[in-house]
Tab-separated table of C-alpha atoms and ligand atoms in Angstrom:
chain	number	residue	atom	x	y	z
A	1	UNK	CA	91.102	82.543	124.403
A	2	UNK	CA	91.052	85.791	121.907
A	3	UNK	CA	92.084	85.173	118.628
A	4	UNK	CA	93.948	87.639	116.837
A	5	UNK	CA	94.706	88.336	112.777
A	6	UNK	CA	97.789	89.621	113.577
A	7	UNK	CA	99.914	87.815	110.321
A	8	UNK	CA	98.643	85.330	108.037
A	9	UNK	CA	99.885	82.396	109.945
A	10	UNK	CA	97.499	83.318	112.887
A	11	UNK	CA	95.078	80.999	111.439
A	12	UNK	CA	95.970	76.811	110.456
A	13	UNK	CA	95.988	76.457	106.879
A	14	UNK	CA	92.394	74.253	108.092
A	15	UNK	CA	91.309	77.815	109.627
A	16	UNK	CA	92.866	79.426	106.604
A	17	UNK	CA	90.526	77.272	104.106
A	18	UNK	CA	87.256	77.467	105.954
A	19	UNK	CA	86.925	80.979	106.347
A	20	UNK	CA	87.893	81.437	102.194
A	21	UNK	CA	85.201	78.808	102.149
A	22	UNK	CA	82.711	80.802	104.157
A	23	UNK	CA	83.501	84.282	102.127
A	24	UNK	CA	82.605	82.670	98.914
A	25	UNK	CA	79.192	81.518	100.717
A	26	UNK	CA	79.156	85.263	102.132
A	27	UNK	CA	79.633	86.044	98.524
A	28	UNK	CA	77.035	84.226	96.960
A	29	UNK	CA	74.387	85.355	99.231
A	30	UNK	CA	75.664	88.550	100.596
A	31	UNK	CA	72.858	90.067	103.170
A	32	UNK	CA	72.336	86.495	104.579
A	33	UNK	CA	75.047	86.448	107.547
A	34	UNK	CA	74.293	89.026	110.350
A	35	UNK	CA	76.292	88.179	113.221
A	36	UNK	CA	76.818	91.574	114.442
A	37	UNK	CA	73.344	92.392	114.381
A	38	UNK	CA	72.677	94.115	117.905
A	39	UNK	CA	74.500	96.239	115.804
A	40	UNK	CA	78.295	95.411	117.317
A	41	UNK	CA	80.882	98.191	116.754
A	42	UNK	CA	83.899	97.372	115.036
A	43	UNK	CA	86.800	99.711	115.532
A	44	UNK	CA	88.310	100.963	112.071
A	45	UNK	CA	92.302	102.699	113.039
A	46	UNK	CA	93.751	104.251	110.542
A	47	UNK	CA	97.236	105.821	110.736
A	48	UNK	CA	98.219	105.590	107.034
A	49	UNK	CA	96.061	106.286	104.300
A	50	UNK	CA	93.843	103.586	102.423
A	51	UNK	CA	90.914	103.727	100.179
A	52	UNK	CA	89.881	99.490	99.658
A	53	UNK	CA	90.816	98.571	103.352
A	54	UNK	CA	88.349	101.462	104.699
A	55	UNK	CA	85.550	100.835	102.169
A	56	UNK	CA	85.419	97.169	102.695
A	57	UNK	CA	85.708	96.887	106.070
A	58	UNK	CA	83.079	99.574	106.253
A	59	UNK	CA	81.003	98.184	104.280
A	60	UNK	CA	81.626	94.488	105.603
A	61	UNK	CA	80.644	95.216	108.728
A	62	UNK	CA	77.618	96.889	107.904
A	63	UNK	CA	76.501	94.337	105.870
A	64	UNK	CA	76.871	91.884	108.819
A	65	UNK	CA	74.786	93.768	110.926
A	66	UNK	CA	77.387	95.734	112.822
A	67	UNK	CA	78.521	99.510	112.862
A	68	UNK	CA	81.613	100.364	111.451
A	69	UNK	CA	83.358	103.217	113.872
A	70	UNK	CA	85.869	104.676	111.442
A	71	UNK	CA	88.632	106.423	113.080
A	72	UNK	CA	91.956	108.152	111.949
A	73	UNK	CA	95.259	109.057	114.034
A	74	UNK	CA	95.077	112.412	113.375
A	75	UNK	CA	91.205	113.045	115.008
A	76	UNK	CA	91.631	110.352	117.901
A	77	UNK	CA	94.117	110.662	121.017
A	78	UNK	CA	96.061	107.644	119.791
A	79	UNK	CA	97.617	110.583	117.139
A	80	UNK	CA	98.409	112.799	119.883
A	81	UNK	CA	99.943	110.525	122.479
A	82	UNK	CA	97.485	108.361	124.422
A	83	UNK	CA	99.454	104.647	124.600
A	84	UNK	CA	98.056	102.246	122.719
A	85	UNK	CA	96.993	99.548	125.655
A	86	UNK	CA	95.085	102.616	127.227
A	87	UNK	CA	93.432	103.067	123.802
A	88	UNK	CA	92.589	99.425	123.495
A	89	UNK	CA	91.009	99.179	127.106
A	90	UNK	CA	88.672	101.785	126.053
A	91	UNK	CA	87.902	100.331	122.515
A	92	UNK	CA	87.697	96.444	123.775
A	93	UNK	CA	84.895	97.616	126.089
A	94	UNK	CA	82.647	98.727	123.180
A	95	UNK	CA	83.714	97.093	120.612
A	96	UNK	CA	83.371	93.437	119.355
A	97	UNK	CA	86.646	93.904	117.289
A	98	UNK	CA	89.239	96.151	116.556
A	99	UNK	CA	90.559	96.455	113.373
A	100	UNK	CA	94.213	98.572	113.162
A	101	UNK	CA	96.378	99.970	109.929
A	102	UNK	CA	99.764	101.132	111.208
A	103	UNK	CA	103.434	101.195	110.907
A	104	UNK	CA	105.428	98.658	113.541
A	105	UNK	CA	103.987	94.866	113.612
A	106	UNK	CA	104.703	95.616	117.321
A	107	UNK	CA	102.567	98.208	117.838
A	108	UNK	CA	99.840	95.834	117.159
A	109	UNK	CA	101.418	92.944	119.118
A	110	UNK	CA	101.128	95.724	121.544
A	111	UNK	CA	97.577	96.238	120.850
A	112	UNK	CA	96.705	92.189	120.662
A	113	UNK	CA	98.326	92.037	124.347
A	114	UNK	CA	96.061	94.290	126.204
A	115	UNK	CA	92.884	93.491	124.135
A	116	UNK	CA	89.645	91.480	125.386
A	117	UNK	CA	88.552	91.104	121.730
A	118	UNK	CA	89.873	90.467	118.094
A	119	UNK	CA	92.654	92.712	116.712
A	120	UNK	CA	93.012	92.626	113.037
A	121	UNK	CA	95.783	93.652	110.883
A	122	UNK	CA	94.488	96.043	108.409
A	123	UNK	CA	98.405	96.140	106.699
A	124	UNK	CA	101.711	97.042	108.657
A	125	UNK	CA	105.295	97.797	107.138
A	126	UNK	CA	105.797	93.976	107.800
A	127	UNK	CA	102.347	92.131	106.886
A	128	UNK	CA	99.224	92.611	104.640
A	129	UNK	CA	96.871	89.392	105.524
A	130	UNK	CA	93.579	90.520	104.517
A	131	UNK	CA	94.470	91.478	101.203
A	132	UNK	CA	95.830	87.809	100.896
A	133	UNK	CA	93.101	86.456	101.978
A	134	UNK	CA	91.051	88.352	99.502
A	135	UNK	CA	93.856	87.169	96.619
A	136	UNK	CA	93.095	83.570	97.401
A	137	UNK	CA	89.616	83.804	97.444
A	138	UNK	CA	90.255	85.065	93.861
A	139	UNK	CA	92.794	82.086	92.651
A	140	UNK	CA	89.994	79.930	94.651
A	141	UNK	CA	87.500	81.609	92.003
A	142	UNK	CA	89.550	81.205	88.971
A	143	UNK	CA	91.539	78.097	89.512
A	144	UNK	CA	89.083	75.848	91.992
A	145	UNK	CA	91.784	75.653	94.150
A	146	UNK	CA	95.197	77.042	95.313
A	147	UNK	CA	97.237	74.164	96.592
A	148	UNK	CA	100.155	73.009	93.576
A	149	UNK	CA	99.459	76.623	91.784
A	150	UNK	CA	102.680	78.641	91.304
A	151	UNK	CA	102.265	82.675	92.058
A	152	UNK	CA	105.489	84.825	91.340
A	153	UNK	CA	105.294	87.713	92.974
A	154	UNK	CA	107.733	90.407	91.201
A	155	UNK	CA	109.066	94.056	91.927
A	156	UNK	CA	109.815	94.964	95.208
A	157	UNK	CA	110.161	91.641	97.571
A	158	UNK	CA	111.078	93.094	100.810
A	159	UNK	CA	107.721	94.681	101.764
A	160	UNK	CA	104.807	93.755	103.579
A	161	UNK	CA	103.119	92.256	100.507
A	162	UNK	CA	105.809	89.648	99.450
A	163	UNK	CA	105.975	88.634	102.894
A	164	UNK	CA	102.136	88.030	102.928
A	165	UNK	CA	102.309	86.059	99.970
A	166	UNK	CA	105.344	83.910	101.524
A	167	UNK	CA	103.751	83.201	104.837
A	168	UNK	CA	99.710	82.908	103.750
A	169	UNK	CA	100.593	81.434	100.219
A	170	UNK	CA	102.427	79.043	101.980
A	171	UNK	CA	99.513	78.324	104.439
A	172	UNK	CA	97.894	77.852	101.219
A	173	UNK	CA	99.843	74.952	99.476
A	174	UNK	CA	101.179	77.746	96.733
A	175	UNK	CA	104.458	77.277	95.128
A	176	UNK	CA	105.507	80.915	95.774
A	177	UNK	CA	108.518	82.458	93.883
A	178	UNK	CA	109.522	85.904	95.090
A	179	UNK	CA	111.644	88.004	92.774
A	180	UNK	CA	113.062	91.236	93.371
A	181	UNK	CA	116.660	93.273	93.268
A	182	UNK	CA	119.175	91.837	95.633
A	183	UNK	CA	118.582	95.061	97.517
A	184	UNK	CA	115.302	94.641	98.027
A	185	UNK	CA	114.198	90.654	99.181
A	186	UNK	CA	112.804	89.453	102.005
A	187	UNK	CA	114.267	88.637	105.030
A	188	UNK	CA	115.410	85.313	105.815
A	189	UNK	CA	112.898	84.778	108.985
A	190	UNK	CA	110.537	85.509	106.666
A	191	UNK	CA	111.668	83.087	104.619
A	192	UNK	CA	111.817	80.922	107.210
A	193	UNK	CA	108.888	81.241	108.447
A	194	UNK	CA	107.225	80.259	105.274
A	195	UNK	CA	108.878	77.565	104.290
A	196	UNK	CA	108.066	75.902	107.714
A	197	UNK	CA	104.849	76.159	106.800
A	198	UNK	CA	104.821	74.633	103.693
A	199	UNK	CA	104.141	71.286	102.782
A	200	UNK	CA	104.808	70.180	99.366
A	201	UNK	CA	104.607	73.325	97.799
A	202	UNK	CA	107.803	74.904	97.020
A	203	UNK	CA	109.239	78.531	98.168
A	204	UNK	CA	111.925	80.114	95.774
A	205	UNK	CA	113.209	83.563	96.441
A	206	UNK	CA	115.305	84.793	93.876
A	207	UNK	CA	116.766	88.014	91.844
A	208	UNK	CA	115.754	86.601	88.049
A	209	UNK	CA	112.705	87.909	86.272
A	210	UNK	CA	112.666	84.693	84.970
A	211	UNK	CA	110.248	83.467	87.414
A	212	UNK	CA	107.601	84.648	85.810
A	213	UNK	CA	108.223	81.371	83.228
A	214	UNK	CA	105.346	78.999	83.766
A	215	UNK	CA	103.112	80.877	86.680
A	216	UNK	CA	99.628	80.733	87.135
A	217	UNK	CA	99.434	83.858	89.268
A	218	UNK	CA	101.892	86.825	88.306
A	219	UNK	CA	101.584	89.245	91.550
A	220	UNK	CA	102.889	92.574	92.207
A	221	UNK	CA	102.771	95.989	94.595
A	222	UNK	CA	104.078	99.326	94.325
A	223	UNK	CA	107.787	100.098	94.510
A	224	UNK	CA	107.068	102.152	97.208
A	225	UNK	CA	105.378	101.627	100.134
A	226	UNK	CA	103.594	103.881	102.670
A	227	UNK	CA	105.782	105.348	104.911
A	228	UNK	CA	108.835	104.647	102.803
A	229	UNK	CA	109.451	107.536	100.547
A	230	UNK	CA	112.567	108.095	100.780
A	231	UNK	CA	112.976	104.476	98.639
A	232	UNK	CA	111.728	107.045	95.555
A	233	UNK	CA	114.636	107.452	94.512
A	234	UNK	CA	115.518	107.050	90.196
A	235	UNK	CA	118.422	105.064	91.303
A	236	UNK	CA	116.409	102.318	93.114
A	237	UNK	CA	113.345	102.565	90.550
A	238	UNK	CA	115.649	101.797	88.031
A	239	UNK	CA	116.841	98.587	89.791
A	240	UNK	CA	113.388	97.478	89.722
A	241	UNK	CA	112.934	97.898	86.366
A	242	UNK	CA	113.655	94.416	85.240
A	243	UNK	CA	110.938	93.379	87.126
A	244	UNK	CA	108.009	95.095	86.181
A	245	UNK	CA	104.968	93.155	85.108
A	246	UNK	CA	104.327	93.981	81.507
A	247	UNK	CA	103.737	92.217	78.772
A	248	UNK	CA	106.637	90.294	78.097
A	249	UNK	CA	106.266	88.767	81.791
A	250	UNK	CA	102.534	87.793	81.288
A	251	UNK	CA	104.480	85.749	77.696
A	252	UNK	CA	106.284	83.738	79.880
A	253	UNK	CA	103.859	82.919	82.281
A	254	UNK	CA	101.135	80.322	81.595
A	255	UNK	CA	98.290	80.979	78.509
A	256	UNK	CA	95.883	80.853	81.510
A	257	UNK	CA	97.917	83.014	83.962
A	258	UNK	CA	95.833	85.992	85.908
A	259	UNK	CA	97.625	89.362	87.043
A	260	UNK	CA	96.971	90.308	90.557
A	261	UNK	CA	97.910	93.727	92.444
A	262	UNK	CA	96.770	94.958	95.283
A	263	UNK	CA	96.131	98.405	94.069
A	264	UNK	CA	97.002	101.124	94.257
A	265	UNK	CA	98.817	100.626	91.120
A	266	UNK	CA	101.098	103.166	89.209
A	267	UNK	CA	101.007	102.368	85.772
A	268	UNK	CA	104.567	101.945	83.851
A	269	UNK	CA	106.280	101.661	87.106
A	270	UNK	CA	105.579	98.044	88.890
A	271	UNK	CA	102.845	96.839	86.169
A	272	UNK	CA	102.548	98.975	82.676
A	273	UNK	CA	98.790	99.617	81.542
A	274	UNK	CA	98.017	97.390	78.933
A	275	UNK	CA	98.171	94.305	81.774
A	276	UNK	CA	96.583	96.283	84.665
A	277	UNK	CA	93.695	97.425	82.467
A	278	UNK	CA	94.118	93.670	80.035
A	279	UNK	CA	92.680	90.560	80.184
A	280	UNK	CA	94.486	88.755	82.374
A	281	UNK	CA	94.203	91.328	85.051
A	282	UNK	CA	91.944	89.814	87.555
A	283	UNK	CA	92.535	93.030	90.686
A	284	UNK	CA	88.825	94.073	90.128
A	285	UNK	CA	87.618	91.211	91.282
A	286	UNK	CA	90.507	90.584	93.877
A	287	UNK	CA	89.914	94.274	94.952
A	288	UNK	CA	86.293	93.361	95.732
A	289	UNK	CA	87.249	89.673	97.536
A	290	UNK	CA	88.617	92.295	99.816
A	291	UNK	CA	84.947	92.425	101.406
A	292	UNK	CA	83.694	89.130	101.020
A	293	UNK	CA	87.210	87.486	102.672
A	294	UNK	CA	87.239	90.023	105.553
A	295	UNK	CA	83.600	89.603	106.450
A	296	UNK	CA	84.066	86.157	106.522
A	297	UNK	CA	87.354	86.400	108.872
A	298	UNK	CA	85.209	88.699	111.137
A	299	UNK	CA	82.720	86.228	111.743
A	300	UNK	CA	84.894	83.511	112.110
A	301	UNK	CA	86.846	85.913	114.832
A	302	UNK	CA	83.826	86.962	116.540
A	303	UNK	CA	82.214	83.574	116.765
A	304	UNK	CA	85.561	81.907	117.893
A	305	UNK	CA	85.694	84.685	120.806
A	306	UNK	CA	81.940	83.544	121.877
B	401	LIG	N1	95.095	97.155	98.858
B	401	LIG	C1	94.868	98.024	99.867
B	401	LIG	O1	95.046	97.701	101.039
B	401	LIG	O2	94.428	99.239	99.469
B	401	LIG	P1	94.217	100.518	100.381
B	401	LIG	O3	95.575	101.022	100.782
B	401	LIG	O4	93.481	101.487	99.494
B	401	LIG	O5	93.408	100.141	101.592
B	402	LIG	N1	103.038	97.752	100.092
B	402	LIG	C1	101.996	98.756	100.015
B	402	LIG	C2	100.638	98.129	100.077
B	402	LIG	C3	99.506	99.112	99.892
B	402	LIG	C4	98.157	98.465	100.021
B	402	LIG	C5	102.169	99.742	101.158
B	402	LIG	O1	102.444	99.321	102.287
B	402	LIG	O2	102.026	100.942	100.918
């Protein structure tokens, strides 16, 4: 059967754990792995913009022998009409995986349904899993593990990031505490979902900045995601306020506590510049996991499709 990357809990936290541990092998010894030497095709969709998601899948597959066939809604019929299953027949015929940034999680459901290879969510307005994938790699780096660590993710909880971090930090064994306005949490299947998935580890959603106190991992996104810019508003900024990362957040965390952000970041709105561009901040190196984690979740797709 095809296996798909639709949302982090496509894969068992087992899954989950042995592709992180196969990226940081990929990582060590990057030019080693060529499984889509031939070269495969992997399909690259675009309908929103994105600068680290483009690069490193690019890249990735390159670097695993493959060829990386880049395409954007607004050159390709998919832009102008064509459905998507009639899209993905052509695509799945040619190419060993297809990897899709877009709006609806059911336009890639949509996709998955048709498809005779791997579909991969490259970020919709409900999930982000590759960038959490790359995230854990990074706690994997700087903690040796990510089961009983606490990450707080702050700022605004009811997009596609804090529901990655619910459902794959959970997968994960992370205690994850999500803190936002009360106009702007998660919703409760998401919350659901997540804490079904957990096992010891604890999931707290909550409107107090105080759950930075004690966290290893302080995580946060923009206020305002792609495709949602009409939430730009001062009024709803200014209810985020409280929860910016900035310094006084990194105080109450843990001495040994790393910033994460998925980037792009807008300085002295969700995170102010002194932590961003600090010490603690850690999104260089969890901004370049981005290849290393989604090369490894390629192969693992690829070879599982075999
Ligand atoms: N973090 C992330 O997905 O960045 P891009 O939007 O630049 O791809
Ligand atoms: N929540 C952000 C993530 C960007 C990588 C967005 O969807 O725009």
């Amino acid at each position: 059967m095809t296996r798909h990357f639709l949302a982090d809990d496509d894969l068992t936290a087992d899954e989950q754990s042995q592709i992180l541990d196969l990226a940081a092998q990929m990582k060590q010894d990057r030019h080693r792995f060529t499984p889509l030497a031939g070269p495969r095709s992997v399909a690259l969709l675009f309908d929103k913009p994105s600068t680290r998601t483009r690069v490193s899948f690019a890249v990735g597959v390159s670097e695993l022998g493959g060829y990386p066939l880049v395409l954007d809604s607004g050159t390709s019929q998919l832009g102008r009409g064509e459905t998507i299953e009639d899209t993905t027949r052509v695509l799945d015929r040619q190419c060993a995986a297809i990897v899709w940034r877009t709006f609806g999680q059911d336009r890639l459901e949509a996709m998955a349904s048709v498809s005779a290879v791997p579909v991969v969510n490259a970020l919709t307005d409900l999930f982000h899993p590759c960038q959490i994938l790359a995230d854990l790699l990074t706690i994997r780096e700087r903690f040796g593990t990510t089961r009983g660590r606490t990450l707080t993710y702050l700022g605004d909880a009811a997009n596609n990031m804090a529901n990655s971090y619910l459902v794959g930090g959970a997968l994960a064994g992370l205690n994850v505490r999500v803190a936002g306005p009360k106009n702007a949490l998660p919703d409760d299947r998401v919350v659901e979902r997540a804490r079904r998935l957990a096992t010891d580890n604890e999931i707290t959603i909550t409107d107090d900045p105080e759950a930075a106190a004690g966290a290893d991992i302080l995580a946060t996104d923009t206020w305002v995601s792609m495709g949602q810019e009409t939430a730009s508003s001062a009024e709803r900024l200014a209810t985020l306020a409280p929860y910016r990362i900035d310094a006084a957040a990194v105080q109450r965390a843990r001495d040994t506590a790393i910033v994460l952000h998925c980037l792009p970041a807008y300085r002295g709105n969700e995170i102010s510049a002194d932590v961003l561009d600090g010490p603690r901040s850690a999104v260089w190196d969890q901004a370049e996991n981005r290849l290393h984690a989604q090369k490894a979740l390629l192969t693992w797709l690829v070879e599982q499709h075999e």
